[in-house]
Amino acid sequence: MSNTAPSHAPTITRLPLAERLKPWLPVLLVPVLILLGFLAIPATSSWLTLTVSGLAMGMMIFVIASGMTLVFGLMDVINFGHGAFISFGAFVGTSVLLALGAMTGAPSLLLNLLAVAGAVLAAMVVTGGMGWAFERVIVRPVYGSHLKQILVTMGGLIVAEQLIYVIWGGHEIVIARPETLKGAFTFAGAALEKYRVLAVAVGLAVFLALRLVLRRTKLGLIVRAGVENPEMVQAMGYNITRVFVGVFVAGSALAGLGGVMWALYQEVITAPMGNEIMILVFIVVIIGGLGSVEGCFIGALTVGLVQNYAAFLEPKLALISNIALMVAILMWRPMGMVPVVKAKG
Amino acid sequence: MLLGRNGAGKTTTLRTIMGLWQPHAGEILLDGAHIQGLNPAQIARRGIGFVPEDMGIFSDLTVEENIRLAALSGQPIPERLEWIFAAFPALRTFWHSPAGTLSGGQKQMLSVARAMIEDRELYLIDEPSKGLAPAIVATLARALKDLKERGASILMVEQNFSLARALGDHVAVMDDGRITWTGTMADLAGDTTLQERLMGLKMESA
Amino acid sequence: MMRLLSGDAPRSRVLALLLALILLALAFAPFLFPGSRSLETAARICVVIVLVASYDLLLGYGGIVSFAHTMFFGMGAYGVAIAADRMGPGYDALALGALAGLIAAGIVALLVALLSLRVRAIFFAMITLAIASAVAVLVSQLSAYTGGEDGMNLRIPRELTPAFRMGEVFGLRITGKILNYYLVFTGCLALFLVMLRIVNSPFGRVMLAIRENAFRAEAIGYRVVVYRAVATCLSAMIAALAGSLFAIWLRYVGPSTTLGMELMMDILLIVVIGGMGTMYGAVVGTAIFVLAQNYLKELMGGLSEATSALPLIPDLLSPDRWLLWLGVLFILSVYFFPTGIVGRLRGTR
């Protein structure tokens, strides 16, 4: 590097390039990974397909995980029942889409998107409401005890999963994508599924919207400050509990959105699907740094890409690859890629 | 001014008034109204500004965001901001920097500035001089004096007797969770044996 | 007697009676409840007691939630199965397999503990969940070694199979199956007593101190991470031994019997309902759980039929939904009876 050449006027504020780059390393991880994928995968077209599919998957996981990581950051609450919102979102959304068969079957992009929007809205309303009840009934009494939180939210997950069986029956449901979202288009010789591109767009929109709220609004200020020191936010005159309930509901609704997205991605839904996705979500929030939305975003894209590249290069290693990724990142940065500052341990 | 040995219960008193800890017994009155049992947010909105011992700075937020958050009415009032900048010029310099990058003294200034950004009935200030260089303590003392002269009530915990003497009118000395002496600062400052007896410390009268 | 229990008396008359009853029932199960189905249930209870107690070692005494306990259980089971598959039916294969499973479980537990406990105890729950599910997938994919989804049947020494006969005792024909049962029973009893010894040792008391206040324990000078890592390894190794016994008993291992998430959930439910941090909770909890599983399901089936004319109610009461009610019971017991049945019986909160 050129600026490591001897210089006789070092100022205190000017750190060496390597030092200054350090906080940005995680951000570079995604492009580097995509580049590595390009080198490892022989055909450019398959690389492009895999990259889009990895990003789509990552975006969906991000949508699901963002709420969970914020809930943890804000109130130190770990919700193992988050997967229930994914499943419920998927089932509610699918029911709406099946009911709107005329709209989803029509070869009109507008009608199709309206149907999907209706499904998403219904799913988010239901899971948001569930989140509210979940926070009230299940989480509220066990603030401050991680052990009890894990146990109780796990119990909540079991109950919610069983309720899906009661309401929708035990069998899986097949759901086809709306007419105009089926199939793929060709770009630079690679077949890109339309739906995956849409998923990337939706995920990106959610990320940007979250960032906007967190960076530009008073509510965002309260949330960011609350992640670091909830007590001080209280002492400044903000009711953090109310903010927390809001974040919990929003996070649950986002999980519901993720559930609908995942349903249309897989085109089949089952009751335990939420909990299966949670495994990836946990990996993402751990490597991203519990409590950090940015870290969660980077982590989700990384996991999505690694999963897809690995599945292509060595199918049997797909799931193991993410565990390996998690181990590697935890060895590199034990608190995750974007560690969250906490006022106290 | 609240004085006393380490562990006498000074910080506990402030945090209990703020509603961060619950009292086992007794009542807390603000302007004749009970405030115990309210949550800290409600208490703050009754007009109490709090500067905790650990300063409570949000290090991920910029200095500007820290101040903006403290302004309950929305945006900080410009003239008030000018007054703060005059008292603490460093805050203007680092206005857009993350508060985590400030020095200890600058953090304490920010913490005090946050409380001062709007008028409060009462300020609870916990050991503002703790661990700070004398020059910075002097800056803080000037700002707090200014605040006092604007007619605000301040309940301050302080171990640095010279700062306490410069600012305090009325003094309460605590030991083992109780108030053991009350009086005026003038009385206490003039009586070194009383100081030693009350606080078990020899106060230098610089 | 107290020596055998490591000085950890049941401290409740009802509890002592229950424990004695369960012990006697299991000790004489082949004579009291003849028939292969009930023997099957008795053996399952023995193994699950050890599995749950070893989980309690971690959860109740260590305050750490793990979702990889069945993974360690599976390691013991697959260790025996693979060894028997490669080496043929012999005691050496069983012993070597159990040992291999034991060591593997110990090493993996240590690695997981060092990776996650170093950072934050709550990472442990998430990391174990991820690793356990990855291993479950791996086991079903590596069918050349593990038999994949179908699992594998074990060939074990003839003396432990129903084909082997050796006369009658009290009118009961003693078969290899019954010898096998007593192998499982003694093995489980021994493991349980070892665990009682562990939790009542100075080590166990330090674990309790850490559970109550990790920060304080660290301040007094105990290396919290080390203690938690040791507890994780011990718990994993005992689970692996239980898995080996289970494999020998069933003469079969498969992903669903040893690695499944359902089994993990059962363990969690039993520990909490039985009573965390008591050891005896595992015994009482398991016995009640297994009985409830049979009895409650029948009751629910009856209720479901009786209400079949109503909407939704029969679906809620269907025997397939018994996990729903168990989940509700689980949540309620975490809130209201955090010390479980044993804690209640002992009259502590």
PDB file of C-alpha atoms in Angstrom, chain A residues 134-333:
ATOM      1  CA  PHE A 134     -47.156 -12.799  21.896  1.00  0.00           C
ATOM      2  CA  GLU A 135     -45.393  -9.865  23.507  1.00  0.00           C
ATOM      3  CA  ARG A 136     -48.229  -9.290  25.959  1.00  0.00           C
ATOM      4  CA  VAL A 137     -48.928 -12.843  27.022  1.00  0.00           C
ATOM      5  CA  ILE A 138     -45.707 -14.725  26.491  1.00  0.00           C
ATOM      6  CA  VAL A 139     -42.737 -12.388  26.567  1.00  0.00           C
ATOM      7  CA  ARG A 140     -43.777  -9.586  28.964  1.00  0.00           C
ATOM      8  CA  PRO A 141     -43.687 -11.722  32.141  1.00  0.00           C
ATOM      9  CA  VAL A 142     -40.158 -12.964  31.495  1.00  0.00           C
ATOM     10  CA  TYR A 143     -38.228  -9.779  30.807  1.00  0.00           C
ATOM     11  CA  GLY A 144     -34.695 -10.005  32.062  1.00  0.00           C
ATOM     12  CA  SER A 145     -34.308 -13.777  32.062  1.00  0.00           C
ATOM     13  CA  HIS A 146     -32.865 -15.249  28.891  1.00  0.00           C
ATOM     14  CA  LEU A 147     -33.367 -18.772  30.111  1.00  0.00           C
ATOM     15  CA  LYS A 148     -37.077 -18.282  30.658  1.00  0.00           C
ATOM     16  CA  GLN A 149     -37.390 -16.340  27.409  1.00  0.00           C
ATOM     17  CA  ILE A 150     -35.938 -19.191  25.415  1.00  0.00           C
ATOM     18  CA  LEU A 151     -38.149 -21.741  27.147  1.00  0.00           C
ATOM     19  CA  VAL A 152     -41.346 -19.736  27.018  1.00  0.00           C
ATOM     20  CA  THR A 153     -40.988 -18.570  23.426  1.00  0.00           C
ATOM     21  CA  MET A 154     -40.159 -22.124  22.417  1.00  0.00           C
ATOM     22  CA  GLY A 155     -43.411 -23.157  24.114  1.00  0.00           C
ATOM     23  CA  GLY A 156     -45.166 -20.398  22.204  1.00  0.00           C
ATOM     24  CA  LEU A 157     -43.684 -21.754  18.987  1.00  0.00           C
ATOM     25  CA  ILE A 158     -45.002 -25.245  19.713  1.00  0.00           C
ATOM     26  CA  VAL A 159     -48.483 -23.914  20.447  1.00  0.00           C
ATOM     27  CA  ALA A 160     -48.527 -21.697  17.346  1.00  0.00           C
ATOM     28  CA  GLU A 161     -47.326 -24.524  15.125  1.00  0.00           C
ATOM     29  CA  GLN A 162     -50.022 -26.796  16.496  1.00  0.00           C
ATOM     30  CA  LEU A 163     -52.631 -24.104  15.861  1.00  0.00           C
ATOM     31  CA  ILE A 164     -51.626 -24.131  12.209  1.00  0.00           C
ATOM     32  CA  TYR A 165     -52.425 -27.844  12.134  1.00  0.00           C
ATOM     33  CA  VAL A 166     -55.758 -27.133  13.781  1.00  0.00           C
ATOM     34  CA  ILE A 167     -56.689 -24.357  11.355  1.00  0.00           C
ATOM     35  CA  TRP A 168     -55.207 -25.569   8.067  1.00  0.00           C
ATOM     36  CA  GLY A 169     -54.812 -29.292   8.659  1.00  0.00           C
ATOM     37  CA  GLY A 170     -51.630 -31.286   8.733  1.00  0.00           C
ATOM     38  CA  HIS A 171     -50.778 -31.519   5.068  1.00  0.00           C
ATOM     39  CA  GLU A 172     -48.565 -29.268   3.030  1.00  0.00           C
ATOM     40  CA  ILE A 173     -50.182 -26.780   0.676  1.00  0.00           C
ATOM     41  CA  VAL A 174     -48.962 -26.171  -2.839  1.00  0.00           C
ATOM     42  CA  ILE A 175     -49.138 -22.594  -4.038  1.00  0.00           C
ATOM     43  CA  ALA A 176     -48.265 -21.577  -7.552  1.00  0.00           C
ATOM     44  CA  ARG A 177     -46.775 -18.178  -8.283  1.00  0.00           C
ATOM     45  CA  PRO A 178     -49.079 -15.690  -9.977  1.00  0.00           C
ATOM     46  CA  GLU A 179     -49.151 -15.982 -13.758  1.00  0.00           C
ATOM     47  CA  THR A 180     -46.855 -13.110 -14.699  1.00  0.00           C
ATOM     48  CA  LEU A 181     -44.331 -13.912 -12.000  1.00  0.00           C
ATOM     49  CA  LYS A 182     -43.760 -17.393 -13.334  1.00  0.00           C
ATOM     50  CA  GLY A 183     -40.781 -18.275 -15.443  1.00  0.00           C
ATOM     51  CA  ALA A 184     -37.546 -16.496 -16.079  1.00  0.00           C
ATOM     52  CA  PHE A 185     -36.074 -13.944 -18.411  1.00  0.00           C
ATOM     53  CA  THR A 186     -32.679 -14.138 -19.982  1.00  0.00           C
ATOM     54  CA  PHE A 187     -30.038 -11.626 -19.129  1.00  0.00           C
ATOM     55  CA  ALA A 188     -26.470 -11.892 -20.403  1.00  0.00           C
ATOM     56  CA  GLY A 189     -27.051 -15.516 -21.234  1.00  0.00           C
ATOM     57  CA  ALA A 190     -28.296 -16.373 -17.756  1.00  0.00           C
ATOM     58  CA  ALA A 191     -31.838 -17.360 -16.872  1.00  0.00           C
ATOM     59  CA  LEU A 192     -33.072 -15.152 -14.033  1.00  0.00           C
ATOM     60  CA  GLU A 193     -36.328 -16.111 -12.404  1.00  0.00           C
ATOM     61  CA  LYS A 194     -38.663 -13.141 -12.362  1.00  0.00           C
ATOM     62  CA  TYR A 195     -39.860 -13.869  -8.885  1.00  0.00           C
ATOM     63  CA  ARG A 196     -36.349 -13.879  -7.460  1.00  0.00           C
ATOM     64  CA  VAL A 197     -35.651 -10.492  -8.951  1.00  0.00           C
ATOM     65  CA  LEU A 198     -38.863  -9.242  -7.360  1.00  0.00           C
ATOM     66  CA  ALA A 199     -37.798 -10.729  -4.027  1.00  0.00           C
ATOM     67  CA  VAL A 200     -34.471  -8.908  -4.238  1.00  0.00           C
ATOM     68  CA  ALA A 201     -36.306  -5.654  -4.983  1.00  0.00           C
ATOM     69  CA  VAL A 202     -38.705  -6.105  -2.057  1.00  0.00           C
ATOM     70  CA  GLY A 203     -35.887  -6.993   0.343  1.00  0.00           C
ATOM     71  CA  LEU A 204     -33.865  -4.008  -0.761  1.00  0.00           C
ATOM     72  CA  ALA A 205     -36.894  -1.760  -0.321  1.00  0.00           C
ATOM     73  CA  VAL A 206     -37.447  -3.055   3.201  1.00  0.00           C
ATOM     74  CA  PHE A 207     -33.791  -2.503   4.053  1.00  0.00           C
ATOM     75  CA  LEU A 208     -33.783   1.040   2.705  1.00  0.00           C
ATOM     76  CA  ALA A 209     -37.052   1.865   4.438  1.00  0.00           C
ATOM     77  CA  LEU A 210     -35.751   0.514   7.749  1.00  0.00           C
ATOM     78  CA  ARG A 211     -32.554   2.503   7.382  1.00  0.00           C
ATOM     79  CA  LEU A 212     -34.497   5.616   6.563  1.00  0.00           C
ATOM     80  CA  VAL A 213     -36.681   5.250   9.622  1.00  0.00           C
ATOM     81  CA  LEU A 214     -33.727   4.463  11.877  1.00  0.00           C
ATOM     82  CA  ARG A 215     -31.516   7.276  10.566  1.00  0.00           C
ATOM     83  CA  ARG A 216     -33.940  10.049   9.797  1.00  0.00           C
ATOM     84  CA  THR A 217     -36.824   9.929  12.236  1.00  0.00           C
ATOM     85  CA  LYS A 218     -37.169  10.632  15.912  1.00  0.00           C
ATOM     86  CA  LEU A 219     -38.568   7.141  16.403  1.00  0.00           C
ATOM     87  CA  GLY A 220     -35.445   5.756  14.778  1.00  0.00           C
ATOM     88  CA  LEU A 221     -33.310   7.845  17.119  1.00  0.00           C
ATOM     89  CA  ILE A 222     -35.173   6.435  20.093  1.00  0.00           C
ATOM     90  CA  VAL A 223     -34.752   2.871  18.837  1.00  0.00           C
ATOM     91  CA  ARG A 224     -31.045   3.278  18.098  1.00  0.00           C
ATOM     92  CA  ALA A 225     -30.427   4.971  21.426  1.00  0.00           C
ATOM     93  CA  GLY A 226     -32.533   2.341  23.161  1.00  0.00           C
ATOM     94  CA  VAL A 227     -30.452  -0.476  21.733  1.00  0.00           C
ATOM     95  CA  GLU A 228     -27.446   0.993  23.493  1.00  0.00           C
ATOM     96  CA  ASN A 229     -28.956   2.205  26.755  1.00  0.00           C
ATOM     97  CA  PRO A 230     -32.699   1.765  27.259  1.00  0.00           C
ATOM     98  CA  GLU A 231     -32.556   3.153  30.795  1.00  0.00           C
ATOM     99  CA  MET A 232     -31.221   6.513  29.670  1.00  0.00           C
ATOM    100  CA  VAL A 233     -33.832   6.749  26.934  1.00  0.00           C
ATOM    101  CA  GLN A 234     -36.457   6.251  29.624  1.00  0.00           C
ATOM    102  CA  ALA A 235     -34.889   8.873  31.845  1.00  0.00           C
ATOM    103  CA  MET A 236     -35.033  11.315  28.943  1.00  0.00           C
ATOM    104  CA  GLY A 237     -38.774  10.988  28.823  1.00  0.00           C
ATOM    105  CA  TYR A 238     -39.522   8.285  26.263  1.00  0.00           C
ATOM    106  CA  ASN A 239     -41.627   5.274  27.108  1.00  0.00           C
ATOM    107  CA  ILE A 240     -39.316   2.567  25.841  1.00  0.00           C
ATOM    108  CA  THR A 241     -41.778  -0.218  26.577  1.00  0.00           C
ATOM    109  CA  ARG A 242     -44.262   1.251  24.137  1.00  0.00           C
ATOM    110  CA  VAL A 243     -41.553   1.655  21.507  1.00  0.00           C
ATOM    111  CA  PHE A 244     -40.491  -1.898  22.140  1.00  0.00           C
ATOM    112  CA  VAL A 245     -43.997  -3.256  21.631  1.00  0.00           C
ATOM    113  CA  GLY A 246     -44.095  -1.320  18.378  1.00  0.00           C
ATOM    114  CA  VAL A 247     -40.819  -2.832  17.243  1.00  0.00           C
ATOM    115  CA  PHE A 248     -41.973  -6.289  18.265  1.00  0.00           C
ATOM    116  CA  VAL A 249     -45.188  -5.918  16.264  1.00  0.00           C
ATOM    117  CA  ALA A 250     -43.336  -4.507  13.259  1.00  0.00           C
ATOM    118  CA  GLY A 251     -40.782  -7.296  13.459  1.00  0.00           C
ATOM    119  CA  SER A 252     -43.514  -9.914  13.599  1.00  0.00           C
ATOM    120  CA  ALA A 253     -45.263  -8.339  10.638  1.00  0.00           C
ATOM    121  CA  LEU A 254     -41.986  -8.388   8.693  1.00  0.00           C
ATOM    122  CA  ALA A 255     -41.611 -12.070   9.536  1.00  0.00           C
ATOM    123  CA  GLY A 256     -45.099 -12.525   8.123  1.00  0.00           C
ATOM    124  CA  LEU A 257     -44.037 -10.722   4.945  1.00  0.00           C
ATOM    125  CA  GLY A 258     -40.987 -12.962   4.783  1.00  0.00           C
ATOM    126  CA  GLY A 259     -43.257 -15.976   5.194  1.00  0.00           C
ATOM    127  CA  VAL A 260     -45.345 -14.997   2.161  1.00  0.00           C
ATOM    128  CA  MET A 261     -42.203 -14.326   0.154  1.00  0.00           C
ATOM    129  CA  TRP A 262     -40.768 -17.683   1.156  1.00  0.00           C
ATOM    130  CA  ALA A 263     -44.031 -19.469   0.323  1.00  0.00           C
ATOM    131  CA  LEU A 264     -43.960 -18.090  -3.205  1.00  0.00           C
ATOM    132  CA  TYR A 265     -40.266 -18.894  -3.463  1.00  0.00           C
ATOM    133  CA  GLN A 266     -40.675 -22.551  -2.529  1.00  0.00           C
ATOM    134  CA  GLU A 267     -44.233 -22.821  -3.899  1.00  0.00           C
ATOM    135  CA  VAL A 268     -45.110 -25.176  -1.069  1.00  0.00           C
ATOM    136  CA  ILE A 269     -45.750 -24.528   2.611  1.00  0.00           C
ATOM    137  CA  THR A 270     -45.708 -26.664   5.750  1.00  0.00           C
ATOM    138  CA  ALA A 271     -46.290 -25.845   9.410  1.00  0.00           C
ATOM    139  CA  PRO A 272     -42.686 -26.423  10.527  1.00  0.00           C
ATOM    140  CA  MET A 273     -41.275 -24.306   7.687  1.00  0.00           C
ATOM    141  CA  GLY A 274     -40.903 -21.298   9.984  1.00  0.00           C
ATOM    142  CA  ASN A 275     -38.733 -23.148  12.408  1.00  0.00           C
ATOM    143  CA  GLU A 276     -36.624 -24.566   9.593  1.00  0.00           C
ATOM    144  CA  ILE A 277     -35.966 -21.076   8.255  1.00  0.00           C
ATOM    145  CA  MET A 278     -35.140 -19.926  11.774  1.00  0.00           C
ATOM    146  CA  ILE A 279     -31.967 -21.971  11.649  1.00  0.00           C
ATOM    147  CA  LEU A 280     -30.674 -19.691   8.902  1.00  0.00           C
ATOM    148  CA  VAL A 281     -32.073 -16.669  10.742  1.00  0.00           C
ATOM    149  CA  PHE A 282     -30.136 -17.556  13.870  1.00  0.00           C
ATOM    150  CA  ILE A 283     -26.949 -17.928  11.894  1.00  0.00           C
ATOM    151  CA  VAL A 284     -27.594 -14.551  10.293  1.00  0.00           C
ATOM    152  CA  VAL A 285     -28.263 -12.647  13.510  1.00  0.00           C
ATOM    153  CA  ILE A 286     -25.260 -14.223  15.193  1.00  0.00           C
ATOM    154  CA  ILE A 287     -22.790 -13.445  12.439  1.00  0.00           C
ATOM    155  CA  GLY A 288     -24.317 -10.024  11.835  1.00  0.00           C
ATOM    156  CA  GLY A 289     -24.070  -9.001  15.478  1.00  0.00           C
ATOM    157  CA  LEU A 290     -27.216  -9.338  17.578  1.00  0.00           C
ATOM    158  CA  GLY A 291     -29.051  -6.025  17.569  1.00  0.00           C
ATOM    159  CA  SER A 292     -27.610  -4.565  14.379  1.00  0.00           C
ATOM    160  CA  VAL A 293     -29.813  -4.097  11.327  1.00  0.00           C
ATOM    161  CA  GLU A 294     -26.850  -3.408   9.039  1.00  0.00           C
ATOM    162  CA  GLY A 295     -25.028  -6.476  10.288  1.00  0.00           C
ATOM    163  CA  CYS A 296     -28.180  -8.491   9.810  1.00  0.00           C
ATOM    164  CA  PHE A 297     -28.389  -7.319   6.188  1.00  0.00           C
ATOM    165  CA  ILE A 298     -24.789  -8.199   5.411  1.00  0.00           C
ATOM    166  CA  GLY A 299     -25.103 -11.487   7.276  1.00  0.00           C
ATOM    167  CA  ALA A 300     -28.274 -12.447   5.419  1.00  0.00           C
ATOM    168  CA  LEU A 301     -26.795 -11.773   1.988  1.00  0.00           C
ATOM    169  CA  THR A 302     -23.645 -13.670   2.922  1.00  0.00           C
ATOM    170  CA  VAL A 303     -25.615 -16.680   4.094  1.00  0.00           C
ATOM    171  CA  GLY A 304     -27.846 -16.628   1.010  1.00  0.00           C
ATOM    172  CA  LEU A 305     -24.879 -16.455  -1.369  1.00  0.00           C
ATOM    173  CA  VAL A 306     -22.791 -19.063   0.441  1.00  0.00           C
ATOM    174  CA  GLN A 307     -25.753 -21.421   0.540  1.00  0.00           C
ATOM    175  CA  ASN A 308     -26.383 -21.105  -3.199  1.00  0.00           C
ATOM    176  CA  TYR A 309     -22.769 -21.228  -4.312  1.00  0.00           C
ATOM    177  CA  ALA A 310     -22.080 -24.211  -2.059  1.00  0.00           C
ATOM    178  CA  ALA A 311     -25.179 -26.030  -3.242  1.00  0.00           C
ATOM    179  CA  PHE A 312     -23.899 -25.700  -6.806  1.00  0.00           C
ATOM    180  CA  LEU A 313     -20.273 -26.564  -6.137  1.00  0.00           C
ATOM    181  CA  GLU A 314     -20.819 -29.365  -3.622  1.00  0.00           C
ATOM    182  CA  PRO A 315     -24.508 -30.050  -2.941  1.00  0.00           C
ATOM    183  CA  LYS A 316     -23.958 -32.098   0.198  1.00  0.00           C
ATOM    184  CA  LEU A 317     -22.183 -29.224   1.859  1.00  0.00           C
ATOM    185  CA  ALA A 318     -24.940 -26.650   1.478  1.00  0.00           C
ATOM    186  CA  LEU A 319     -26.109 -26.586   5.088  1.00  0.00           C
ATOM    187  CA  ILE A 320     -22.732 -27.387   6.563  1.00  0.00           C
ATOM    188  CA  SER A 321     -21.306 -24.453   4.605  1.00  0.00           C
ATOM    189  CA  ASN A 322     -23.358 -22.023   6.653  1.00  0.00           C
ATOM    190  CA  ILE A 323     -22.265 -23.593   9.897  1.00  0.00           C
ATOM    191  CA  ALA A 324     -18.675 -23.295   8.712  1.00  0.00           C
ATOM    192  CA  LEU A 325     -19.330 -19.674   7.780  1.00  0.00           C
ATOM    193  CA  MET A 326     -20.746 -18.994  11.237  1.00  0.00           C
ATOM    194  CA  VAL A 327     -17.778 -20.636  12.945  1.00  0.00           C
ATOM    195  CA  ALA A 328     -15.310 -18.725  10.797  1.00  0.00           C
ATOM    196  CA  ILE A 329     -16.950 -15.379  11.439  1.00  0.00           C
ATOM    197  CA  LEU A 330     -17.269 -15.988  15.160  1.00  0.00           C
ATOM    198  CA  MET A 331     -13.566 -16.773  15.328  1.00  0.00           C
ATOM    199  CA  TRP A 332     -12.837 -13.599  13.394  1.00  0.00           C
ATOM    200  CA  ARG A 333     -15.252 -11.353  15.249  1.00  0.00           C
TER     201      ARG A 333
END
